[in-house]
PDB file of C-alpha atoms and ligand atoms in Angstrom:
ATOM      1  CA  UNK U  25      27.850   7.023  16.927  1.00  0.00           C
ATOM      2  CA  UNK U  26      25.771   5.293  19.275  1.00  0.00           C
ATOM      3  CA  UNK U  27      23.494   2.361  18.375  1.00  0.00           C
ATOM      4  CA  UNK U  28      19.971   3.615  18.656  1.00  0.00           C
ATOM      5  CA  UNK U  29      18.278   1.163  16.013  1.00  0.00           C
ATOM      6  CA  UNK U  30      14.902  -0.252  16.696  1.00  0.00           C
ATOM      7  CA  UNK U  31      12.660  -2.565  14.597  1.00  0.00           C
ATOM      8  CA  UNK U  32       9.881  -0.871  12.705  1.00  0.00           C
ATOM      9  CA  UNK U  33       6.367  -1.711  13.471  1.00  0.00           C
ATOM     10  CA  UNK U  34       4.712  -4.033  11.089  1.00  0.00           C
ATOM     11  CA  UNK U  35       5.470  -2.334   7.808  1.00  0.00           C
ATOM     12  CA  UNK U  36       3.503  -2.571   4.535  1.00  0.00           C
ATOM     13  CA  UNK U  37       5.112  -4.966   2.076  1.00  0.00           C
ATOM     14  CA  UNK U  38       4.525  -2.563  -0.884  1.00  0.00           C
ATOM     15  CA  UNK U  39       3.122   0.942  -1.311  1.00  0.00           C
ATOM     16  CA  UNK U  40      -0.983   0.916  -0.842  1.00  0.00           C
ATOM     17  CA  UNK U  41      -2.602  -0.853  -3.751  1.00  0.00           C
ATOM     18  CA  UNK U  42      -4.605   1.069  -6.135  1.00  0.00           C
ATOM     19  CA  UNK U  43      -4.254   3.049  -9.430  1.00  0.00           C
ATOM     20  CA  UNK U  44      -0.667   4.231 -10.159  1.00  0.00           C
ATOM     21  CA  UNK U  45      -0.294   8.052  -9.362  1.00  0.00           C
ATOM     22  CA  UNK U  46      -0.061   8.684 -13.133  1.00  0.00           C
ATOM     23  CA  UNK U  47      -3.174   7.009 -14.004  1.00  0.00           C
ATOM     24  CA  UNK U  48      -4.930   8.941 -11.131  1.00  0.00           C
ATOM     25  CA  UNK U  49      -3.420  12.307 -12.219  1.00  0.00           C
ATOM     26  CA  UNK U  50      -4.863  11.679 -15.723  1.00  0.00           C
ATOM     27  CA  UNK U  51      -8.199  10.781 -14.553  1.00  0.00           C
ATOM     28  CA  UNK U  52      -8.184  13.863 -12.222  1.00  0.00           C
ATOM     29  CA  UNK U  53      -7.313  16.007 -15.148  1.00  0.00           C
ATOM     30  CA  UNK U  54     -10.261  14.589 -17.287  1.00  0.00           C
ATOM     31  CA  UNK U  55     -12.631  15.012 -14.179  1.00  0.00           C
ATOM     32  CA  UNK U  56     -11.605  18.631 -13.776  1.00  0.00           C
ATOM     33  CA  UNK U  57     -12.229  19.964 -17.429  1.00  0.00           C
ATOM     34  CA  UNK U  58     -15.911  20.167 -17.150  1.00  0.00           C
ATOM     35  CA  UNK U  59     -16.103  22.106 -13.743  1.00  0.00           C
ATOM     36  CA  UNK U  60     -13.134  24.229 -14.872  1.00  0.00           C
ATOM     37  CA  UNK U  61     -15.407  25.095 -18.117  1.00  0.00           C
ATOM     38  CA  UNK U  62     -18.182  26.022 -15.835  1.00  0.00           C
ATOM     39  CA  UNK U  63     -16.334  28.081 -13.467  1.00  0.00           C
ATOM     40  CA  UNK U  64     -14.861  29.925 -16.378  1.00  0.00           C
ATOM     41  CA  UNK U  65     -18.444  30.494 -17.765  1.00  0.00           C
ATOM     42  CA  UNK U  66     -17.280  29.173 -20.992  1.00  0.00           C
ATOM     43  CA  UNK U  67     -15.519  32.210 -21.588  1.00  0.00           C
ATOM     44  CA  UNK U  68     -11.793  32.582 -22.274  1.00  0.00           C
ATOM     45  CA  UNK U  69      -9.136  29.947 -22.490  1.00  0.00           C
ATOM     46  CA  UNK U  70      -6.867  31.706 -20.065  1.00  0.00           C
ATOM     47  CA  UNK U  71      -9.596  31.555 -17.291  1.00  0.00           C
ATOM     48  CA  UNK U  72     -10.473  28.115 -18.341  1.00  0.00           C
ATOM     49  CA  UNK U  73      -6.916  27.036 -17.948  1.00  0.00           C
ATOM     50  CA  UNK U  74      -6.346  28.688 -14.752  1.00  0.00           C
ATOM     51  CA  UNK U  75      -9.593  26.898 -13.236  1.00  0.00           C
ATOM     52  CA  UNK U  76      -8.346  23.468 -14.546  1.00  0.00           C
ATOM     53  CA  UNK U  77      -4.789  24.032 -13.016  1.00  0.00           C
ATOM     54  CA  UNK U  78      -6.081  24.867  -9.701  1.00  0.00           C
ATOM     55  CA  UNK U  79      -8.583  22.390  -9.368  1.00  0.00           C
ATOM     56  CA  UNK U  80      -6.151  19.693 -10.552  1.00  0.00           C
ATOM     57  CA  UNK U  81      -3.534  20.965  -7.993  1.00  0.00           C
ATOM     58  CA  UNK U  82      -6.006  20.913  -5.140  1.00  0.00           C
ATOM     59  CA  UNK U  83      -7.445  17.723  -6.287  1.00  0.00           C
ATOM     60  CA  UNK U  84      -4.173  15.919  -6.444  1.00  0.00           C
ATOM     61  CA  UNK U  85      -3.328  16.887  -2.816  1.00  0.00           C
ATOM     62  CA  UNK U  86      -6.788  15.634  -1.875  1.00  0.00           C
ATOM     63  CA  UNK U  87      -6.167  12.369  -3.577  1.00  0.00           C
ATOM     64  CA  UNK U  88      -2.884  11.921  -1.645  1.00  0.00           C
ATOM     65  CA  UNK U  89      -0.516  12.498  -4.668  1.00  0.00           C
ATOM     66  CA  UNK U  90       3.013  13.000  -3.593  1.00  0.00           C
ATOM     67  CA  UNK U  91       4.032  16.864  -3.396  1.00  0.00           C
ATOM     68  CA  UNK U  92       6.103  16.863  -6.600  1.00  0.00           C
ATOM     69  CA  UNK U  93       2.454  16.303  -8.561  1.00  0.00           C
ATOM     70  CA  UNK U  94       1.690  19.891  -7.412  1.00  0.00           C
ATOM     71  CA  UNK U  95       3.562  21.596 -10.059  1.00  0.00           C
ATOM     72  CA  UNK U  96       2.959  18.851 -12.594  1.00  0.00           C
ATOM     73  CA  UNK U  97      -0.771  19.337 -11.973  1.00  0.00           C
ATOM     74  CA  UNK U  98      -0.568  22.838 -12.295  1.00  0.00           C
ATOM     75  CA  UNK U  99       1.320  23.141 -15.368  1.00  0.00           C
ATOM     76  CA  UNK U 100       0.111  20.057 -17.246  1.00  0.00           C
ATOM     77  CA  UNK U 101      -2.805  21.452 -19.135  1.00  0.00           C
ATOM     78  CA  UNK U 102      -1.358  25.100 -19.716  1.00  0.00           C
ATOM     79  CA  UNK U 103       1.710  23.303 -21.296  1.00  0.00           C
ATOM     80  CA  UNK U 104      -0.513  21.175 -23.498  1.00  0.00           C
ATOM     81  CA  UNK U 105      -2.290  24.231 -24.576  1.00  0.00           C
ATOM     82  CA  UNK U 106       1.049  26.088 -25.361  1.00  0.00           C
ATOM     83  CA  UNK U 107       2.237  23.316 -27.343  1.00  0.00           C
ATOM     84  CA  UNK U 108      -1.039  23.264 -29.434  1.00  0.00           C
ATOM     85  CA  UNK U 109      -0.632  26.918 -29.801  1.00  0.00           C
ATOM     86  CA  UNK U 110       3.063  26.990 -30.945  1.00  0.00           C
ATOM     87  CA  UNK U 111       1.823  24.517 -33.899  1.00  0.00           C
ATOM     88  CA  UNK U 112       4.722  22.300 -33.342  1.00  0.00           C
ATOM     89  CA  UNK U 113       5.701  19.616 -35.938  1.00  0.00           C
ATOM     90  CA  UNK U 114       3.624  16.469 -34.989  1.00  0.00           C
ATOM     91  CA  UNK U 115       6.900  14.630 -34.386  1.00  0.00           C
ATOM     92  CA  UNK U 116       7.905  16.584 -31.289  1.00  0.00           C
ATOM     93  CA  UNK U 117       5.127  15.047 -29.083  1.00  0.00           C
ATOM     94  CA  UNK U 118       5.920  11.325 -29.635  1.00  0.00           C
ATOM     95  CA  UNK U 119       9.752  12.194 -29.448  1.00  0.00           C
ATOM     96  CA  UNK U 120       9.085  13.953 -26.127  1.00  0.00           C
ATOM     97  CA  UNK U 121       7.076  11.204 -24.859  1.00  0.00           C
ATOM     98  CA  UNK U 122       9.911   8.557 -25.812  1.00  0.00           C
ATOM     99  CA  UNK U 123      12.733  10.834 -24.234  1.00  0.00           C
ATOM    100  CA  UNK U 124      10.673  10.924 -21.016  1.00  0.00           C
ATOM    101  CA  UNK U 125       9.927   7.217 -21.173  1.00  0.00           C
ATOM    102  CA  UNK U 126      13.559   6.487 -21.337  1.00  0.00           C
ATOM    103  CA  UNK U 127      14.422   8.768 -18.492  1.00  0.00           C
ATOM    104  CA  UNK U 128      11.417   7.807 -16.092  1.00  0.00           C
ATOM    105  CA  UNK U 129      11.157   4.206 -17.161  1.00  0.00           C
ATOM    106  CA  UNK U 130       9.045   2.461 -14.445  1.00  0.00           C
ATOM    107  CA  UNK U 131       8.319   5.532 -12.236  1.00  0.00           C
ATOM    108  CA  UNK U 132       4.741   4.628 -12.080  1.00  0.00           C
ATOM    109  CA  UNK U 133       5.892   1.324 -10.424  1.00  0.00           C
ATOM    110  CA  UNK U 134       8.903   2.546  -8.399  1.00  0.00           C
ATOM    111  CA  UNK U 135       7.340   5.849  -7.393  1.00  0.00           C
ATOM    112  CA  UNK U 136      10.830   7.084  -7.678  1.00  0.00           C
ATOM    113  CA  UNK U 137      11.570   9.940 -10.059  1.00  0.00           C
ATOM    114  CA  UNK U 138      14.948  10.985 -11.442  1.00  0.00           C
ATOM    115  CA  UNK U 139      16.746  13.538  -9.619  1.00  0.00           C
ATOM    116  CA  UNK U 140      20.461  13.793  -8.603  1.00  0.00           C
ATOM    117  CA  UNK U 141      22.467  14.027  -5.296  1.00  0.00           C
ATOM    118  CA  UNK U 142      24.002  17.547  -4.556  1.00  0.00           C
ATOM    119  CA  UNK U 143      27.705  17.828  -4.613  1.00  0.00           C
ATOM    120  CA  UNK U 144      27.432  18.150  -0.691  1.00  0.00           C
ATOM    121  CA  UNK U 145      26.127  14.608  -0.374  1.00  0.00           C
ATOM    122  CA  UNK U 146      28.745  13.257  -2.678  1.00  0.00           C
ATOM    123  CA  UNK U 147      31.514  14.976  -0.601  1.00  0.00           C
ATOM    124  CA  UNK U 148      30.271  13.322   2.833  1.00  0.00           C
ATOM    125  CA  UNK U 149      30.077   9.799   1.520  1.00  0.00           C
ATOM    126  CA  UNK U 150      34.001   9.198   1.535  1.00  0.00           C
ATOM    127  CA  UNK U 151      34.039   9.781   5.193  1.00  0.00           C
ATOM    128  CA  UNK U 152      31.324   7.126   5.797  1.00  0.00           C
ATOM    129  CA  UNK U 153      33.258   4.416   3.870  1.00  0.00           C
ATOM    130  CA  UNK U 154      35.429   2.121   6.195  1.00  0.00           C
ATOM    131  CA  UNK U 155      38.883   2.761   6.215  1.00  0.00           C
ATOM    132  CA  UNK U 156      39.868  -1.052   5.630  1.00  0.00           C
ATOM    133  CA  UNK U 157      41.245  -1.600   2.112  1.00  0.00           C
ATOM    134  CA  UNK U 158      38.850  -2.120  -0.742  1.00  0.00           C
ATOM    135  CA  UNK U 159      35.478  -0.713   0.460  1.00  0.00           C
ATOM    136  CA  UNK U 160      32.467  -1.777  -1.634  1.00  0.00           C
ATOM    137  CA  UNK U 161      29.639   0.648  -2.110  1.00  0.00           C
ATOM    138  CA  UNK U 162      26.562   0.367  -4.151  1.00  0.00           C
ATOM    139  CA  UNK U 163      24.287   3.040  -5.499  1.00  0.00           C
ATOM    140  CA  UNK U 164      20.702   1.880  -5.532  1.00  0.00           C
ATOM    141  CA  UNK U 165      19.077   3.509  -8.417  1.00  0.00           C
ATOM    142  CA  UNK U 166      22.574   5.200  -9.567  1.00  0.00           C
ATOM    143  CA  UNK U 167      20.688   7.804 -12.041  1.00  0.00           C
ATOM    144  CA  UNK U 168      23.649   9.281 -14.202  1.00  0.00           C
ATOM    145  CA  UNK U 169      26.347   7.637 -12.226  1.00  0.00           C
ATOM    146  CA  UNK U 170      27.504  10.765 -10.642  1.00  0.00           C
ATOM    147  CA  UNK U 171      27.858   9.428  -7.094  1.00  0.00           C
ATOM    148  CA  UNK U 172      29.832   6.427  -8.042  1.00  0.00           C
ATOM    149  CA  UNK U 173      32.050   8.069 -10.500  1.00  0.00           C
ATOM    150  CA  UNK U 174      33.003  11.027  -8.231  1.00  0.00           C
ATOM    151  CA  UNK U 175      33.448   8.389  -5.318  1.00  0.00           C
ATOM    152  CA  UNK U 176      35.822   6.323  -7.751  1.00  0.00           C
ATOM    153  CA  UNK U 177      37.934   9.322  -8.433  1.00  0.00           C
ATOM    154  CA  UNK U 178      38.593  10.056  -4.748  1.00  0.00           C
ATOM    155  CA  UNK U 179      38.876   6.552  -3.384  1.00  0.00           C
ATOM    156  CA  UNK U 180      40.929   4.625  -5.837  1.00  0.00           C
ATOM    157  CA  UNK U 181      41.190   1.405  -3.780  1.00  0.00           C
ATOM    158  CA  UNK U 182      37.422   1.172  -3.566  1.00  0.00           C
ATOM    159  CA  UNK U 183      34.759  -0.535  -5.737  1.00  0.00           C
ATOM    160  CA  UNK U 184      31.700   1.333  -6.588  1.00  0.00           C
ATOM    161  CA  UNK U 185      28.746  -0.253  -8.281  1.00  0.00           C
ATOM    162  CA  UNK U 186      25.535   1.002  -9.495  1.00  0.00           C
ATOM    163  CA  UNK U 187      22.166  -0.232 -10.628  1.00  0.00           C
ATOM    164  CA  UNK U 188      19.820   1.783 -12.783  1.00  0.00           C
ATOM    165  CA  UNK U 189      16.225   0.789 -14.071  1.00  0.00           C
ATOM    166  CA  UNK U 190      15.828   3.770 -16.597  1.00  0.00           C
ATOM    167  CA  UNK U 191      17.658   3.167 -19.892  1.00  0.00           C
ATOM    168  CA  UNK U 192      18.804   6.707 -20.475  1.00  0.00           C
ATOM    169  CA  UNK U 193      20.333   7.468 -17.098  1.00  0.00           C
ATOM    170  CA  UNK U 194      21.837   4.205 -17.200  1.00  0.00           C
ATOM    171  CA  UNK U 195      23.619   4.771 -20.361  1.00  0.00           C
ATOM    172  CA  UNK U 196      24.877   8.277 -19.110  1.00  0.00           C
ATOM    173  CA  UNK U 197      26.197   6.471 -15.945  1.00  0.00           C
ATOM    174  CA  UNK U 198      28.037   3.812 -18.140  1.00  0.00           C
ATOM    175  CA  UNK U 199      29.752   6.291 -20.259  1.00  0.00           C
ATOM    176  CA  UNK U 200      30.659   8.480 -17.159  1.00  0.00           C
ATOM    177  CA  UNK U 201      31.937   5.442 -15.406  1.00  0.00           C
ATOM    178  CA  UNK U 202      34.126   4.234 -18.513  1.00  0.00           C
ATOM    179  CA  UNK U 203      37.303   6.083 -17.600  1.00  0.00           C
ATOM    180  CA  UNK U 204      37.089   4.551 -13.984  1.00  0.00           C
ATOM    181  CA  UNK U 205      37.818   1.320 -15.342  1.00  0.00           C
ATOM    182  CA  UNK U 206      37.222  -1.580 -13.024  1.00  0.00           C
ATOM    183  CA  UNK U 207      36.547   0.561  -9.931  1.00  0.00           C
ATOM    184  CA  UNK U 208      33.044   1.361 -11.273  1.00  0.00           C
ATOM    185  CA  UNK U 209      30.642  -1.226 -12.559  1.00  0.00           C
ATOM    186  CA  UNK U 210      27.009  -0.692 -13.736  1.00  0.00           C
ATOM    187  CA  UNK U 211      24.053  -2.797 -13.987  1.00  0.00           C
ATOM    188  CA  UNK U 212      20.873  -2.160 -16.121  1.00  0.00           C
ATOM    189  CA  UNK U 213      18.144  -3.624 -13.973  1.00  0.00           C
ATOM    190  CA  UNK U 214      16.103  -3.598 -10.734  1.00  0.00           C
ATOM    191  CA  UNK U 215      17.957  -3.292  -7.511  1.00  0.00           C
ATOM    192  CA  UNK U 216      15.463  -5.256  -5.570  1.00  0.00           C
ATOM    193  CA  UNK U 217      16.903  -8.324  -7.286  1.00  0.00           C
ATOM    194  CA  UNK U 218      20.595  -7.387  -6.245  1.00  0.00           C
ATOM    195  CA  UNK U 219      22.428  -9.336  -3.758  1.00  0.00           C
ATOM    196  CA  UNK U 220      23.822  -6.775  -1.024  1.00  0.00           C
ATOM    197  CA  UNK U 221      25.564  -8.926   0.992  1.00  0.00           C
ATOM    198  CA  UNK U 222      29.084  -8.060  -0.326  1.00  0.00           C
ATOM    199  CA  UNK U 223      28.709  -4.248   0.321  1.00  0.00           C
ATOM    200  CA  UNK U 224      30.113  -2.152   3.120  1.00  0.00           C
ATOM    201  CA  UNK U 225      27.644   0.706   2.285  1.00  0.00           C
ATOM    202  CA  UNK U 226      24.335   0.870   0.351  1.00  0.00           C
ATOM    203  CA  UNK U 227      23.529   4.527  -0.712  1.00  0.00           C
ATOM    204  CA  UNK U 228      19.838   5.350  -1.691  1.00  0.00           C
ATOM    205  CA  UNK U 229      18.262   8.508  -2.975  1.00  0.00           C
ATOM    206  CA  UNK U 230      14.867   7.446  -3.745  1.00  0.00           C
ATOM    207  CA  UNK U 231      11.482   8.539  -2.379  1.00  0.00           C
ATOM    208  CA  UNK U 232       9.544   8.009   0.904  1.00  0.00           C
ATOM    209  CA  UNK U 233       7.468   4.979  -0.854  1.00  0.00           C
ATOM    210  CA  UNK U 234      10.283   2.338  -0.873  1.00  0.00           C
ATOM    211  CA  UNK U 235      12.048   3.024   2.264  1.00  0.00           C
ATOM    212  CA  UNK U 236      10.302   0.521   4.639  1.00  0.00           C
ATOM    213  CA  UNK U 237      10.873  -2.299   1.985  1.00  0.00           C
ATOM    214  CA  UNK U 238      14.507  -1.281   1.539  1.00  0.00           C
ATOM    215  CA  UNK U 239      15.139  -1.387   5.270  1.00  0.00           C
ATOM    216  CA  UNK U 240      13.648  -4.967   5.313  1.00  0.00           C
ATOM    217  CA  UNK U 241      15.940  -5.816   2.228  1.00  0.00           C
ATOM    218  CA  UNK U 242      19.031  -4.430   3.936  1.00  0.00           C
ATOM    219  CA  UNK U 243      18.353  -6.045   7.390  1.00  0.00           C
ATOM    220  CA  UNK U 244      18.049  -9.353   5.265  1.00  0.00           C
ATOM    221  CA  UNK U 245      21.240  -9.087   3.233  1.00  0.00           C
ATOM    222  CA  UNK U 246      23.814  -6.932   4.479  1.00  0.00           C
ATOM    223  CA  UNK U 247      26.561  -7.896   7.002  1.00  0.00           C
ATOM    224  CA  UNK U 248      26.303  -6.471  10.724  1.00  0.00           C
ATOM    225  CA  UNK U 249      28.211  -3.243  11.102  1.00  0.00           C
ATOM    226  CA  UNK U 250      27.589  -2.226   7.497  1.00  0.00           C
ATOM    227  CA  UNK U 251      25.734   0.845   6.481  1.00  0.00           C
ATOM    228  CA  UNK U 252      22.424   2.061   4.601  1.00  0.00           C
ATOM    229  CA  UNK U 253      22.826   5.819   3.850  1.00  0.00           C
ATOM    230  CA  UNK U 254      19.639   7.297   2.610  1.00  0.00           C
ATOM    231  CA  UNK U 255      19.832  10.864   1.063  1.00  0.00           C
ATOM    232  CA  UNK U 256      16.544  12.918   2.356  1.00  0.00           C
ATOM    233  CA  UNK U 257      14.266   9.835   3.084  1.00  0.00           C
ATOM    234  CA  UNK U 258      14.205   8.443   6.240  1.00  0.00           C
ATOM    235  CA  UNK U 259      13.209   4.769   7.160  1.00  0.00           C
ATOM    236  CA  UNK U 260       9.779   5.086   8.943  1.00  0.00           C
ATOM    237  CA  UNK U 261      10.036   3.959  12.612  1.00  0.00           C
ATOM    238  CA  UNK U 262      13.835   3.331  12.647  1.00  0.00           C
ATOM    239  CA  UNK U 263      16.033   5.761  14.497  1.00  0.00           C
ATOM    240  CA  UNK U 264      19.297   6.542  12.233  1.00  0.00           C
ATOM    241  CA  UNK U 265      22.567   6.124  13.831  1.00  0.00           C
ATOM    242  CA  UNK U 266      23.462   9.655  12.739  1.00  0.00           C
ATOM    243  CA  UNK U 267      21.835  12.383  10.509  1.00  0.00           C
ATOM    244  CA  UNK U 268      24.428  14.545   8.444  1.00  0.00           C
ATOM    245  CA  UNK U 269      23.123  17.914   7.400  1.00  0.00           C
ATOM    246  CA  UNK U 270      24.394  18.707   4.067  1.00  0.00           C
ATOM    247  CA  UNK U 271      24.320  22.668   4.673  1.00  0.00           C
ATOM    248  CA  UNK U 272      23.787  23.533   0.925  1.00  0.00           C
ATOM    249  CA  UNK U 273      20.423  24.955   0.153  1.00  0.00           C
ATOM    250  CA  UNK U 274      18.107  22.138  -1.057  1.00  0.00           C
ATOM    251  CA  UNK U 275      21.062  19.410  -0.385  1.00  0.00           C
ATOM    252  CA  UNK U 276      18.832  17.836   2.169  1.00  0.00           C
ATOM    253  CA  UNK U 277      20.459  15.361   4.799  1.00  0.00           C
ATOM    254  CA  UNK U 278      21.901  12.008   4.954  1.00  0.00           C
ATOM    255  CA  UNK U 279      20.252   9.529   7.208  1.00  0.00           C
ATOM    256  CA  UNK U 280      22.935   6.947   8.312  1.00  0.00           C
ATOM    257  CA  UNK U 281      21.586   3.416   9.487  1.00  0.00           C
ATOM    258  CA  UNK U 282      24.020   0.744  10.811  1.00  0.00           C
ATOM    259  CA  UNK U 283      22.860  -2.951  10.314  1.00  0.00           C
ATOM    260  CA  UNK U 284      22.387  -4.373  13.815  1.00  0.00           C
ATOM    261  CA  UNK U 285      24.844  -7.186  14.659  1.00  0.00           C
ATOM    262  CA  UNK U 286      22.289  -9.924  15.850  1.00  0.00           C
ATOM    263  CA  UNK U 287      19.118 -11.365  14.428  1.00  0.00           C
ATOM    264  CA  UNK U 288      17.357 -10.293  17.785  1.00  0.00           C
ATOM    265  CA  UNK U 289      18.169  -6.845  17.282  1.00  0.00           C
ATOM    266  CA  UNK U 290      16.696  -6.998  13.644  1.00  0.00           C
TER     267      UNK U 290
HETATM  268  C1  SAM D  19      16.527  10.342  -7.201  1.00  0.00           C
HETATM  269  S1  SAM D  19      17.365   9.379  -8.488  1.00  0.00           S
HETATM  270  C2  SAM D  19      18.870   9.201  -7.767  1.00  0.00           C
HETATM  271  C3  SAM D  19      20.009   8.943  -8.742  1.00  0.00           C
HETATM  272  C4  SAM D  19      21.445   9.049  -8.099  1.00  0.00           C
HETATM  273  N1  SAM D  19      21.341   7.799  -7.024  1.00  0.00           N
HETATM  274  C5  SAM D  19      21.673  10.198  -7.410  1.00  0.00           C
HETATM  275  O1  SAM D  19      21.714  10.329  -6.178  1.00  0.00           O
HETATM  276  O2  SAM D  19      22.252  11.025  -8.147  1.00  0.00           O
HETATM  277  C6  SAM D  19      16.725   7.787  -8.182  1.00  0.00           C
HETATM  278  C7  SAM D  19      16.871   6.640  -9.289  1.00  0.00           C
HETATM  279  O3  SAM D  19      16.642   5.443  -8.922  1.00  0.00           O
HETATM  280  C8  SAM D  19      16.108   4.736 -10.011  1.00  0.00           C
HETATM  281  N2  SAM D  19      15.342   3.718  -9.451  1.00  0.00           N
HETATM  282  C9  SAM D  19      14.148   3.672  -8.823  1.00  0.00           C
HETATM  283  N3  SAM D  19      13.727   2.483  -8.563  1.00  0.00           N
HETATM  284  C10 SAM D  19      14.644   1.607  -8.938  1.00  0.00           C
HETATM  285  C11 SAM D  19      14.798   0.230  -8.848  1.00  0.00           C
HETATM  286  N4  SAM D  19      13.953  -0.647  -8.381  1.00  0.00           N
HETATM  287  N5  SAM D  19      16.017  -0.162  -9.541  1.00  0.00           N
HETATM  288  C12 SAM D  19      16.767   0.412 -10.326  1.00  0.00           C
HETATM  289  N6  SAM D  19      16.660   1.655 -10.186  1.00  0.00           N
HETATM  290  C13 SAM D  19      15.714   2.321  -9.750  1.00  0.00           C
HETATM  291  C14 SAM D  19      15.496   5.676 -10.968  1.00  0.00           C
HETATM  292  O4  SAM D  19      15.288   5.465 -12.189  1.00  0.00           O
HETATM  293  C15 SAM D  19      16.186   7.058 -10.674  1.00  0.00           C
HETATM  294  O5  SAM D  19      17.104   7.267 -11.761  1.00  0.00           O
END
């Protein structure tokens, strides 16, 4: 694999300042209610719901919300209406809210939702680990621990660490890693505070938002020759050393970046 790395042009330190997407989405829905009511002629809940959904979905795109907000904006108010119509026990709403909070803890700040690597991604990773004994990999935002637990099962001499911010996925990852003893270690916390200097490979499956900042972090901390592997999301302005197409439908691709050898190359 040839070294095609280049320095990204002045990258923003953090995502653009302003209201978090969830707050923008809520405000958008509130603003869509009166025009939806007028469009539906104050007549018929179904028309009103359809108008509100379409206005909010379109408005979300105009406001620059990420693509995954499209289905959320389309379904948010109809789902609320369904729940009200179903006359559910009042405990369901706070229960569901707490459950979502435990799964998506901090998503407003991190801009990284919870979803899991496809099997094809996990199968490709052992081939990227160094053949030297005891390779060390860290999954930055390890979700339910699928990646590190599977790798620990196939590469018995390796050490596979995960950091996860959201409590419920962290708990699932902890349980999943129990059978692998010392080969897997879990931390509940923020990977921006982790020291990456000891790792041969840092794996990330995040979102477009943190990639530029993550690249700066790995350049500052990881050793020359080690790898950052990002599932689906490229580092803006940096050519990967390799791109691995995962083949399976919706499995995406792995962007492989090698940490350059000298400060000047960084
Ligand atoms: C898309 S999921 C990927 C899960 C897992 N790595 C996988 O590939 O199956 C991203 C995870 O990163 C976590 N996350 C996002 N930002 C984080 C941060 N700063 N520190 C720790 N975890 C974070 C989210 O809570 C989420 O569970």
